[in-house]
């Protein structure tokens, strides 16, 4: 009887683990799909960037947004010298109309914006209830959570990246959040673009959030790279960043999130690191006066896929 009960319990827990790691494709965003199922947000950058986000009609007419076949290009203006007293550099921020709770989001990216003062991000948040609805960021070299109070990460966890902060609460440490630095410089910028990009995948359950990065030239799980109808994250190996629920109730700190892709300049993030980045002068002056420097400030996205 006892043996039977034990094997039942073992079987049941195997079953729930297997089911927990298997997801089915629910949204396959490719090319012009982004124009009908995501919105361009012509809003002021809450992080004070030297940017002027334009609406979809403007972005398409200026070819800042270009969608065709299996390609979505999102870029900044690279022709205009800006007046110091006028608005920032034209750029694009798009947000999925759909929201997601527990899911896996994959971005297949061929090129990410690079250059002095650029700050691209692929991220998720609840625009109506920040920070209580949570925020997961994938930005140059770091994967970061920003949350309400009482969400902390252990210093030692099963991940290949390196923690840069352990308190995810936006009200501590100047909203730096709990970040994890990728172990490789090919995860963003010229390194990433030089090898044709790669994939980021983010898995969110009520127990943890995991982020994997796979470069285009490496070994990548085939279900992840092929856009398969179903995926099994149990086969993807140690994540680049692992945010467990040991001292953070993930289920209550994260609610329905939209996916957002943006490209800003200077501001709270890129502005803060500009001085140490080997870039000339001040960030805002540079962005105003050097349009040609932004020819590589573009996203080339093959797909965003969401599995639930
Ligand atoms: C762009 O993305 C970052 C995530 O790194 C986010 O914190 C910031 O608010 C965004 N800026 C905007 C609104 O474009
Ligand atoms: C718009 O951008 C795409 C992608 O970079 C390019 O192939 C196309 O030629 C551009 N169209 C115009 C009218 O410049």
PDB file of N, CA and C in Angstrom, residues 8-111:
ATOM      1  N   UNK A   8       2.626   6.392  -6.795  1.00  0.00           N
ATOM      2  CA  UNK A   8       1.615   7.295  -7.333  1.00  0.00           C
ATOM      3  C   UNK A   8       2.077   8.760  -7.197  1.00  0.00           C
ATOM      4  N   UNK A   9       2.615   9.048  -6.001  1.00  0.00           N
ATOM      5  CA  UNK A   9       3.071  10.422  -5.770  1.00  0.00           C
ATOM      6  C   UNK A   9       4.198  10.778  -6.733  1.00  0.00           C
ATOM      7  N   UNK A  10       5.149   9.845  -6.922  1.00  0.00           N
ATOM      8  CA  UNK A  10       6.261  10.089  -7.841  1.00  0.00           C
ATOM      9  C   UNK A  10       5.730  10.298  -9.260  1.00  0.00           C
ATOM     10  N   UNK A  11       4.805   9.436  -9.654  1.00  0.00           N
ATOM     11  CA  UNK A  11       4.236   9.539 -10.997  1.00  0.00           C
ATOM     12  C   UNK A  11       3.533  10.892 -11.171  1.00  0.00           C
ATOM     13  N   UNK A  12       2.734  11.250 -10.158  1.00  0.00           N
ATOM     14  CA  UNK A  12       1.978  12.499 -10.262  1.00  0.00           C
ATOM     15  C   UNK A  12       2.922  13.689 -10.365  1.00  0.00           C
ATOM     16  N   UNK A  13       4.019  13.668  -9.602  1.00  0.00           N
ATOM     17  CA  UNK A  13       4.898  14.829  -9.651  1.00  0.00           C
ATOM     18  C   UNK A  13       5.677  14.863 -10.967  1.00  0.00           C
ATOM     19  N   UNK A  14       6.010  13.695 -11.523  1.00  0.00           N
ATOM     20  CA  UNK A  14       6.659  13.673 -12.841  1.00  0.00           C
ATOM     21  C   UNK A  14       5.712  14.258 -13.878  1.00  0.00           C
ATOM     22  N   UNK A  15       4.473  13.853 -13.772  1.00  0.00           N
ATOM     23  CA  UNK A  15       3.465  14.274 -14.730  1.00  0.00           C
ATOM     24  C   UNK A  15       3.299  15.792 -14.689  1.00  0.00           C
ATOM     25  N   UNK A  16       3.195  16.340 -13.467  1.00  0.00           N
ATOM     26  CA  UNK A  16       2.951  17.775 -13.404  1.00  0.00           C
ATOM     27  C   UNK A  16       4.203  18.536 -13.845  1.00  0.00           C
ATOM     28  N   UNK A  17       5.389  17.976 -13.586  1.00  0.00           N
ATOM     29  CA  UNK A  17       6.601  18.653 -14.062  1.00  0.00           C
ATOM     30  C   UNK A  17       6.645  18.636 -15.584  1.00  0.00           C
ATOM     31  N   UNK A  18       6.325  17.481 -16.153  1.00  0.00           N
ATOM     32  CA  UNK A  18       6.361  17.382 -17.610  1.00  0.00           C
ATOM     33  C   UNK A  18       5.363  18.361 -18.230  1.00  0.00           C
ATOM     34  N   UNK A  19       4.158  18.385 -17.675  1.00  0.00           N
ATOM     35  CA  UNK A  19       3.141  19.288 -18.218  1.00  0.00           C
ATOM     36  C   UNK A  19       3.567  20.736 -18.018  1.00  0.00           C
ATOM     37  N   UNK A  20       4.185  21.017 -16.867  1.00  0.00           N
ATOM     38  CA  UNK A  20       4.586  22.388 -16.556  1.00  0.00           C
ATOM     39  C   UNK A  20       5.600  22.935 -17.535  1.00  0.00           C
ATOM     40  N   UNK A  21       6.406  22.073 -18.145  1.00  0.00           N
ATOM     41  CA  UNK A  21       7.477  22.544 -19.017  1.00  0.00           C
ATOM     42  C   UNK A  21       7.086  22.493 -20.487  1.00  0.00           C
ATOM     43  N   UNK A  22       5.887  21.988 -20.787  1.00  0.00           N
ATOM     44  CA  UNK A  22       5.468  21.870 -22.178  1.00  0.00           C
ATOM     45  C   UNK A  22       4.433  22.945 -22.496  1.00  0.00           C
ATOM     46  N   UNK A  23       4.667  23.649 -23.584  1.00  0.00           N
ATOM     47  CA  UNK A  23       3.785  24.762 -23.949  1.00  0.00           C
ATOM     48  C   UNK A  23       3.411  24.658 -25.426  1.00  0.00           C
ATOM     49  N   UNK A  24       2.239  25.198 -25.763  1.00  0.00           N
ATOM     50  CA  UNK A  24       1.793  25.211 -27.162  1.00  0.00           C
ATOM     51  C   UNK A  24       1.839  26.645 -27.699  1.00  0.00           C
ATOM     52  N   UNK A  25       2.171  26.749 -28.990  1.00  0.00           N
ATOM     53  CA  UNK A  25       2.252  28.063 -29.651  1.00  0.00           C
ATOM     54  C   UNK A  25       0.878  28.725 -29.672  1.00  0.00           C
ATOM     55  N   UNK A  26       0.769  29.949 -29.131  1.00  0.00           N
ATOM     56  CA  UNK A  26      -0.511  30.664 -29.201  1.00  0.00           C
ATOM     57  C   UNK A  26      -0.438  31.903 -30.088  1.00  0.00           C
ATOM     58  N   UNK A  27       0.733  32.542 -30.177  1.00  0.00           N
ATOM     59  CA  UNK A  27       0.843  33.724 -31.031  1.00  0.00           C
ATOM     60  C   UNK A  27       2.176  33.713 -31.762  1.00  0.00           C
ATOM     61  N   UNK A  28       2.085  33.857 -33.075  1.00  0.00           N
ATOM     62  CA  UNK A  28       3.273  33.829 -33.929  1.00  0.00           C
ATOM     63  C   UNK A  28       3.330  35.170 -34.657  1.00  0.00           C
ATOM     64  N   UNK A  29       4.094  36.100 -34.096  1.00  0.00           N
ATOM     65  CA  UNK A  29       4.168  37.452 -34.652  1.00  0.00           C
ATOM     66  C   UNK A  29       5.325  37.518 -35.646  1.00  0.00           C
ATOM     67  N   UNK A  30       4.989  37.726 -36.914  1.00  0.00           N
ATOM     68  CA  UNK A  30       5.989  37.754 -37.986  1.00  0.00           C
ATOM     69  C   UNK A  30       5.618  38.866 -38.971  1.00  0.00           C
ATOM     70  N   UNK A  31       6.599  39.650 -39.411  1.00  0.00           N
ATOM     71  CA  UNK A  31       6.390  40.643 -40.477  1.00  0.00           C
ATOM     72  C   UNK A  31       5.197  41.550 -40.220  1.00  0.00           C
ATOM     73  N   UNK A  32       4.276  41.616 -41.192  1.00  0.00           N
ATOM     74  CA  UNK A  32       3.187  42.590 -41.096  1.00  0.00           C
ATOM     75  C   UNK A  32       2.189  42.280 -39.980  1.00  0.00           C
ATOM     76  N   UNK A  33       2.265  41.069 -39.390  1.00  0.00           N
ATOM     77  CA  UNK A  33       1.403  40.774 -38.231  1.00  0.00           C
ATOM     78  C   UNK A  33       1.581  41.828 -37.140  1.00  0.00           C
ATOM     79  N   UNK A  34       2.819  42.335 -37.023  1.00  0.00           N
ATOM     80  CA  UNK A  34       3.085  43.330 -35.973  1.00  0.00           C
ATOM     81  C   UNK A  34       2.268  44.607 -36.197  1.00  0.00           C
ATOM     82  N   UNK A  35       1.930  44.898 -37.465  1.00  0.00           N
ATOM     83  CA  UNK A  35       1.197  46.142 -37.730  1.00  0.00           C
ATOM     84  C   UNK A  35      -0.270  46.041 -37.322  1.00  0.00           C
ATOM     85  N   UNK A  36      -0.805  44.814 -37.262  1.00  0.00           N
ATOM     86  CA  UNK A  36      -2.218  44.670 -36.904  1.00  0.00           C
ATOM     87  C   UNK A  36      -2.440  44.195 -35.468  1.00  0.00           C
ATOM     88  N   UNK A  37      -1.413  43.640 -34.835  1.00  0.00           N
ATOM     89  CA  UNK A  37      -1.627  43.066 -33.498  1.00  0.00           C
ATOM     90  C   UNK A  37      -0.775  43.722 -32.410  1.00  0.00           C
ATOM     91  N   UNK A  38       0.045  44.690 -32.794  1.00  0.00           N
ATOM     92  CA  UNK A  38       0.801  45.485 -31.833  1.00  0.00           C
ATOM     93  C   UNK A  38       0.463  46.955 -32.105  1.00  0.00           C
ATOM     94  N   UNK A  39       0.633  47.808 -31.099  1.00  0.00           N
ATOM     95  CA  UNK A  39       0.402  49.238 -31.316  1.00  0.00           C
ATOM     96  C   UNK A  39       1.718  49.998 -31.173  1.00  0.00           C
ATOM     97  N   UNK A  40       1.859  51.024 -32.015  1.00  0.00           N
ATOM     98  CA  UNK A  40       2.982  51.956 -31.855  1.00  0.00           C
ATOM     99  C   UNK A  40       2.579  52.948 -30.770  1.00  0.00           C
ATOM    100  N   UNK A  41       3.414  53.139 -29.796  1.00  0.00           N
ATOM    101  CA  UNK A  41       3.084  54.039 -28.692  1.00  0.00           C
ATOM    102  C   UNK A  41       3.851  55.350 -28.829  1.00  0.00           C
ATOM    103  N   UNK A  42       3.118  56.387 -29.260  1.00  0.00           N
ATOM    104  CA  UNK A  42       3.724  57.710 -29.407  1.00  0.00           C
ATOM    105  C   UNK A  42       3.609  58.438 -28.067  1.00  0.00           C
ATOM    106  N   UNK A  43       4.399  57.993 -27.103  1.00  0.00           N
ATOM    107  CA  UNK A  43       4.310  58.531 -25.744  1.00  0.00           C
ATOM    108  C   UNK A  43       5.636  59.153 -25.342  1.00  0.00           C
ATOM    109  N   UNK A  44       5.591  59.957 -24.269  1.00  0.00           N
ATOM    110  CA  UNK A  44       6.845  60.482 -23.721  1.00  0.00           C
ATOM    111  C   UNK A  44       7.559  59.327 -23.029  1.00  0.00           C
ATOM    112  N   UNK A  45       8.869  59.239 -23.206  1.00  0.00           N
ATOM    113  CA  UNK A  45       9.638  58.171 -22.576  1.00  0.00           C
ATOM    114  C   UNK A  45       9.682  58.406 -21.066  1.00  0.00           C
ATOM    115  N   UNK A  46       9.084  57.477 -20.280  1.00  0.00           N
ATOM    116  CA  UNK A  46       9.127  57.665 -18.820  1.00  0.00           C
ATOM    117  C   UNK A  46      10.545  57.606 -18.247  1.00  0.00           C
ATOM    118  N   UNK A  47      11.498  57.129 -19.048  1.00  0.00           N
ATOM    119  CA  UNK A  47      12.880  57.092 -18.549  1.00  0.00           C
ATOM    120  C   UNK A  47      13.706  58.255 -19.112  1.00  0.00           C
ATOM    121  N   UNK A  48      12.975  59.316 -19.620  1.00  0.00           N
ATOM    122  CA  UNK A  48      13.605  60.603 -19.949  1.00  0.00           C
ATOM    123  C   UNK A  48      14.633  60.523 -21.067  1.00  0.00           C
ATOM    124  N   UNK A  49      14.409  59.657 -22.021  1.00  0.00           N
ATOM    125  CA  UNK A  49      15.356  59.533 -23.132  1.00  0.00           C
ATOM    126  C   UNK A  49      15.254  60.701 -24.101  1.00  0.00           C
ATOM    127  N   UNK A  50      16.303  60.871 -24.925  1.00  0.00           N
ATOM    128  CA  UNK A  50      16.337  61.918 -25.956  1.00  0.00           C
ATOM    129  C   UNK A  50      15.683  61.342 -27.211  1.00  0.00           C
ATOM    130  N   UNK A  51      14.366  61.046 -27.059  1.00  0.00           N
ATOM    131  CA  UNK A  51      13.674  60.284 -28.083  1.00  0.00           C
ATOM    132  C   UNK A  51      12.316  60.907 -28.345  1.00  0.00           C
ATOM    133  N   UNK A  52      11.818  60.735 -29.566  1.00  0.00           N
ATOM    134  CA  UNK A  52      10.482  61.178 -29.925  1.00  0.00           C
ATOM    135  C   UNK A  52       9.775  59.982 -30.558  1.00  0.00           C
ATOM    136  N   UNK A  53       8.974  59.261 -29.762  1.00  0.00           N
ATOM    137  CA  UNK A  53       8.289  58.086 -30.300  1.00  0.00           C
ATOM    138  C   UNK A  53       7.158  58.533 -31.214  1.00  0.00           C
ATOM    139  N   UNK A  54       7.115  57.944 -32.422  1.00  0.00           N
ATOM    140  CA  UNK A  54       6.106  58.351 -33.403  1.00  0.00           C
ATOM    141  C   UNK A  54       5.021  57.275 -33.533  1.00  0.00           C
ATOM    142  N   UNK A  55       3.865  57.669 -34.076  1.00  0.00           N
ATOM    143  CA  UNK A  55       2.769  56.708 -34.235  1.00  0.00           C
ATOM    144  C   UNK A  55       3.017  55.819 -35.462  1.00  0.00           C
ATOM    145  N   UNK A  56       2.145  54.845 -35.654  1.00  0.00           N
ATOM    146  CA  UNK A  56       2.404  53.840 -36.689  1.00  0.00           C
ATOM    147  C   UNK A  56       2.417  54.446 -38.097  1.00  0.00           C
ATOM    148  N   UNK A  57       1.439  55.344 -38.361  1.00  0.00           N
ATOM    149  CA  UNK A  57       1.369  55.921 -39.710  1.00  0.00           C
ATOM    150  C   UNK A  57       2.654  56.687 -40.018  1.00  0.00           C
ATOM    151  N   UNK A  58       3.127  57.447 -39.047  1.00  0.00           N
ATOM    152  CA  UNK A  58       4.359  58.220 -39.235  1.00  0.00           C
ATOM    153  C   UNK A  58       5.561  57.288 -39.389  1.00  0.00           C
ATOM    154  N   UNK A  59       5.618  56.258 -38.532  1.00  0.00           N
ATOM    155  CA  UNK A  59       6.751  55.329 -38.575  1.00  0.00           C
ATOM    156  C   UNK A  59       6.820  54.624 -39.928  1.00  0.00           C
ATOM    157  N   UNK A  60       5.656  54.208 -40.441  1.00  0.00           N
ATOM    158  CA  UNK A  60       5.647  53.501 -41.727  1.00  0.00           C
ATOM    159  C   UNK A  60       5.990  54.474 -42.851  1.00  0.00           C
ATOM    160  N   UNK A  61       5.433  55.683 -42.804  1.00  0.00           N
ATOM    161  CA  UNK A  61       5.694  56.611 -43.915  1.00  0.00           C
ATOM    162  C   UNK A  61       7.150  57.063 -43.921  1.00  0.00           C
ATOM    163  N   UNK A  62       7.779  57.147 -42.754  1.00  0.00           N
ATOM    164  CA  UNK A  62       9.207  57.515 -42.717  1.00  0.00           C
ATOM    165  C   UNK A  62      10.113  56.286 -42.827  1.00  0.00           C
ATOM    166  N   UNK A  63       9.504  55.138 -42.972  1.00  0.00           N
ATOM    167  CA  UNK A  63      10.226  53.855 -43.068  1.00  0.00           C
ATOM    168  C   UNK A  63      11.052  53.559 -41.807  1.00  0.00           C
ATOM    169  N   UNK A  64      10.598  54.104 -40.679  1.00  0.00           N
ATOM    170  CA  UNK A  64      11.238  53.724 -39.408  1.00  0.00           C
ATOM    171  C   UNK A  64      10.734  52.340 -39.016  1.00  0.00           C
ATOM    172  N   UNK A  65       9.492  52.051 -39.394  1.00  0.00           N
ATOM    173  CA  UNK A  65       8.945  50.700 -39.264  1.00  0.00           C
ATOM    174  C   UNK A  65       8.742  50.147 -40.664  1.00  0.00           C
ATOM    175  N   UNK A  66       9.313  48.969 -40.900  1.00  0.00           N
ATOM    176  CA  UNK A  66       9.214  48.329 -42.203  1.00  0.00           C
ATOM    177  C   UNK A  66       8.895  46.862 -41.951  1.00  0.00           C
ATOM    178  N   UNK A  67       7.730  46.408 -42.449  1.00  0.00           N
ATOM    179  CA  UNK A  67       7.324  45.022 -42.217  1.00  0.00           C
ATOM    180  C   UNK A  67       7.042  44.364 -43.547  1.00  0.00           C
ATOM    181  N   UNK A  68       7.719  43.249 -43.807  1.00  0.00           N
ATOM    182  CA  UNK A  68       7.518  42.546 -45.070  1.00  0.00           C
ATOM    183  C   UNK A  68       8.020  41.120 -44.917  1.00  0.00           C
ATOM    184  N   UNK A  69       7.288  40.168 -45.479  1.00  0.00           N
ATOM    185  CA  UNK A  69       7.730  38.770 -45.400  1.00  0.00           C
ATOM    186  C   UNK A  69       8.017  38.376 -43.964  1.00  0.00           C
ATOM    187  N   UNK A  70       9.219  37.849 -43.728  1.00  0.00           N
ATOM    188  CA  UNK A  70       9.555  37.441 -42.360  1.00  0.00           C
ATOM    189  C   UNK A  70      10.455  38.467 -41.674  1.00  0.00           C
ATOM    190  N   UNK A  71      10.256  39.736 -42.038  1.00  0.00           N
ATOM    191  CA  UNK A  71      11.129  40.776 -41.496  1.00  0.00           C
ATOM    192  C   UNK A  71      10.331  41.910 -40.869  1.00  0.00           C
ATOM    193  N   UNK A  72      10.738  42.298 -39.678  1.00  0.00           N
ATOM    194  CA  UNK A  72      10.256  43.537 -39.077  1.00  0.00           C
ATOM    195  C   UNK A  72      11.489  44.366 -38.738  1.00  0.00           C
ATOM    196  N   UNK A  73      11.561  45.571 -39.360  1.00  0.00           N
ATOM    197  CA  UNK A  73      12.630  46.508 -39.025  1.00  0.00           C
ATOM    198  C   UNK A  73      12.016  47.635 -38.198  1.00  0.00           C
ATOM    199  N   UNK A  74      12.640  47.975 -37.094  1.00  0.00           N
ATOM    200  CA  UNK A  74      12.244  49.133 -36.286  1.00  0.00           C
ATOM    201  C   UNK A  74      13.503  49.965 -36.116  1.00  0.00           C
ATOM    202  N   UNK A  75      13.457  51.225 -36.525  1.00  0.00           N
ATOM    203  CA  UNK A  75      14.699  51.995 -36.430  1.00  0.00           C
ATOM    204  C   UNK A  75      14.445  53.435 -36.022  1.00  0.00           C
ATOM    205  N   UNK A  76      15.566  54.118 -35.780  1.00  0.00           N
ATOM    206  CA  UNK A  76      15.521  55.535 -35.453  1.00  0.00           C
ATOM    207  C   UNK A  76      15.870  56.336 -36.691  1.00  0.00           C
ATOM    208  N   UNK A  77      15.439  57.573 -36.703  1.00  0.00           N
ATOM    209  CA  UNK A  77      15.826  58.522 -37.753  1.00  0.00           C
ATOM    210  C   UNK A  77      17.352  58.601 -37.797  1.00  0.00           C
ATOM    211  N   UNK A  78      17.927  58.468 -39.010  1.00  0.00           N
ATOM    212  CA  UNK A  78      19.389  58.591 -39.111  1.00  0.00           C
ATOM    213  C   UNK A  78      19.788  59.632 -40.152  1.00  0.00           C
ATOM    214  N   UNK A  79      18.900  60.631 -40.328  1.00  0.00           N
ATOM    215  CA  UNK A  79      19.222  61.678 -41.302  1.00  0.00           C
ATOM    216  C   UNK A  79      19.123  63.098 -40.732  1.00  0.00           C
ATOM    217  N   UNK A  80      18.439  63.279 -39.603  1.00  0.00           N
ATOM    218  CA  UNK A  80      18.116  64.631 -39.151  1.00  0.00           C
ATOM    219  C   UNK A  80      19.038  65.116 -38.026  1.00  0.00           C
ATOM    220  N   UNK A  81      19.594  66.320 -38.202  1.00  0.00           N
ATOM    221  CA  UNK A  81      20.283  66.977 -37.084  1.00  0.00           C
ATOM    222  C   UNK A  81      19.199  67.666 -36.253  1.00  0.00           C
ATOM    223  N   UNK A  82      19.196  67.418 -34.938  1.00  0.00           N
ATOM    224  CA  UNK A  82      18.117  67.919 -34.087  1.00  0.00           C
ATOM    225  C   UNK A  82      18.464  69.273 -33.495  1.00  0.00           C
ATOM    226  N   UNK A  83      17.406  70.077 -33.298  1.00  0.00           N
ATOM    227  CA  UNK A  83      17.566  71.326 -32.563  1.00  0.00           C
ATOM    228  C   UNK A  83      17.592  70.990 -31.066  1.00  0.00           C
ATOM    229  N   UNK A  84      18.548  71.590 -30.357  1.00  0.00           N
ATOM    230  CA  UNK A  84      18.700  71.279 -28.926  1.00  0.00           C
ATOM    231  C   UNK A  84      17.427  71.601 -28.152  1.00  0.00           C
ATOM    232  N   UNK A  85      16.639  72.557 -28.634  1.00  0.00           N
ATOM    233  CA  UNK A  85      15.438  72.936 -27.895  1.00  0.00           C
ATOM    234  C   UNK A  85      14.193  72.176 -28.375  1.00  0.00           C
ATOM    235  N   UNK A  86      14.354  71.365 -29.422  1.00  0.00           N
ATOM    236  CA  UNK A  86      13.202  70.631 -29.960  1.00  0.00           C
ATOM    237  C   UNK A  86      13.100  69.227 -29.405  1.00  0.00           C
ATOM    238  N   UNK A  87      12.167  68.428 -29.950  1.00  0.00           N
ATOM    239  CA  UNK A  87      11.995  67.048 -29.479  1.00  0.00           C
ATOM    240  C   UNK A  87      13.202  66.165 -29.816  1.00  0.00           C
ATOM    241  N   UNK A  88      13.240  64.993 -29.225  1.00  0.00           N
ATOM    242  CA  UNK A  88      14.352  64.053 -29.413  1.00  0.00           C
ATOM    243  C   UNK A  88      14.320  63.364 -30.768  1.00  0.00           C
ATOM    244  N   UNK A  89      15.183  62.380 -30.931  1.00  0.00           N
ATOM    245  CA  UNK A  89      15.315  61.677 -32.201  1.00  0.00           C
ATOM    246  C   UNK A  89      14.101  60.761 -32.419  1.00  0.00           C
ATOM    247  N   UNK A  90      13.516  60.816 -33.615  1.00  0.00           N
ATOM    248  CA  UNK A  90      12.368  59.955 -33.932  1.00  0.00           C
ATOM    249  C   UNK A  90      12.766  58.492 -33.776  1.00  0.00           C
ATOM    250  N   UNK A  91      11.902  57.731 -33.121  1.00  0.00           N
ATOM    251  CA  UNK A  91      12.158  56.325 -32.915  1.00  0.00           C
ATOM    252  C   UNK A  91      10.826  55.624 -32.687  1.00  0.00           C
ATOM    253  N   UNK A  92      10.896  54.339 -32.383  1.00  0.00           N
ATOM    254  CA  UNK A  92       9.692  53.525 -32.352  1.00  0.00           C
ATOM    255  C   UNK A  92       9.628  52.707 -31.062  1.00  0.00           C
ATOM    256  N   UNK A  93       8.414  52.635 -30.537  1.00  0.00           N
ATOM    257  CA  UNK A  93       8.143  51.750 -29.389  1.00  0.00           C
ATOM    258  C   UNK A  93       6.849  51.020 -29.717  1.00  0.00           C
ATOM    259  N   UNK A  94       6.871  49.702 -29.728  1.00  0.00           N
ATOM    260  CA  UNK A  94       5.649  48.949 -30.025  1.00  0.00           C
ATOM    261  C   UNK A  94       5.307  48.022 -28.860  1.00  0.00           C
ATOM    262  N   UNK A  95       3.990  47.793 -28.712  1.00  0.00           N
ATOM    263  CA  UNK A  95       3.476  46.995 -27.594  1.00  0.00           C
ATOM    264  C   UNK A  95       2.441  46.002 -28.105  1.00  0.00           C
ATOM    265  N   UNK A  96       2.527  44.759 -27.644  1.00  0.00           N
ATOM    266  CA  UNK A  96       1.524  43.768 -28.050  1.00  0.00           C
ATOM    267  C   UNK A  96       0.170  44.163 -27.462  1.00  0.00           C
ATOM    268  N   UNK A  97      -0.894  43.978 -28.243  1.00  0.00           N
ATOM    269  CA  UNK A  97      -2.232  44.252 -27.707  1.00  0.00           C
ATOM    270  C   UNK A  97      -2.587  43.187 -26.667  1.00  0.00           C
ATOM    271  N   UNK A  98      -2.211  41.950 -26.959  1.00  0.00           N
ATOM    272  CA  UNK A  98      -2.505  40.864 -26.015  1.00  0.00           C
ATOM    273  C   UNK A  98      -1.617  40.946 -24.780  1.00  0.00           C
ATOM    274  N   UNK A  99      -2.152  40.438 -23.689  1.00  0.00           N
ATOM    275  CA  UNK A  99      -1.360  40.345 -22.459  1.00  0.00           C
ATOM    276  C   UNK A  99      -1.187  38.875 -22.098  1.00  0.00           C
ATOM    277  N   UNK A 100      -0.169  38.618 -21.305  1.00  0.00           N
ATOM    278  CA  UNK A 100       0.187  37.240 -20.959  1.00  0.00           C
ATOM    279  C   UNK A 100       0.504  37.125 -19.475  1.00  0.00           C
ATOM    280  N   UNK A 101       0.129  35.977 -18.904  1.00  0.00           N
ATOM    281  CA  UNK A 101       0.545  35.666 -17.529  1.00  0.00           C
ATOM    282  C   UNK A 101       1.624  34.578 -17.613  1.00  0.00           C
ATOM    283  N   UNK A 102       1.290  33.333 -17.269  1.00  0.00           N
ATOM    284  CA  UNK A 102       2.316  32.295 -17.406  1.00  0.00           C
ATOM    285  C   UNK A 102       2.469  31.962 -18.892  1.00  0.00           C
ATOM    286  N   UNK A 103       3.706  31.989 -19.377  1.00  0.00           N
ATOM    287  CA  UNK A 103       3.949  31.799 -20.808  1.00  0.00           C
ATOM    288  C   UNK A 103       5.439  31.716 -21.074  1.00  0.00           C
ATOM    289  N   UNK A 104       5.768  31.425 -22.324  1.00  0.00           N
ATOM    290  CA  UNK A 104       7.141  31.555 -22.816  1.00  0.00           C
ATOM    291  C   UNK A 104       7.097  32.527 -23.988  1.00  0.00           C
ATOM    292  N   UNK A 105       7.946  33.552 -23.969  1.00  0.00           N
ATOM    293  CA  UNK A 105       8.058  34.493 -25.092  1.00  0.00           C
ATOM    294  C   UNK A 105       9.444  34.335 -25.692  1.00  0.00           C
ATOM    295  N   UNK A 106       9.492  34.183 -27.016  1.00  0.00           N
ATOM    296  CA  UNK A 106      10.772  34.017 -27.718  1.00  0.00           C
ATOM    297  C   UNK A 106      10.911  35.132 -28.739  1.00  0.00           C
ATOM    298  N   UNK A 107      12.058  35.783 -28.760  1.00  0.00           N
ATOM    299  CA  UNK A 107      12.343  36.723 -29.843  1.00  0.00           C
ATOM    300  C   UNK A 107      13.501  36.163 -30.653  1.00  0.00           C
ATOM    301  N   UNK A 108      13.258  36.049 -31.953  1.00  0.00           N
ATOM    302  CA  UNK A 108      14.291  35.634 -32.906  1.00  0.00           C
ATOM    303  C   UNK A 108      14.783  36.926 -33.545  1.00  0.00           C
ATOM    304  N   UNK A 109      15.957  37.370 -33.120  1.00  0.00           N
ATOM    305  CA  UNK A 109      16.428  38.696 -33.519  1.00  0.00           C
ATOM    306  C   UNK A 109      17.680  38.573 -34.386  1.00  0.00           C
ATOM    307  N   UNK A 110      17.683  39.272 -35.534  1.00  0.00           N
ATOM    308  CA  UNK A 110      18.849  39.240 -36.425  1.00  0.00           C
ATOM    309  C   UNK A 110      19.810  40.384 -36.132  1.00  0.00           C
ATOM    310  N   UNK A 111      19.253  41.490 -35.651  1.00  0.00           N
ATOM    311  CA  UNK A 111      20.077  42.682 -35.388  1.00  0.00           C
ATOM    312  C   UNK A 111      19.391  43.497 -34.312  1.00  0.00           C
TER     313      UNK A 111
END
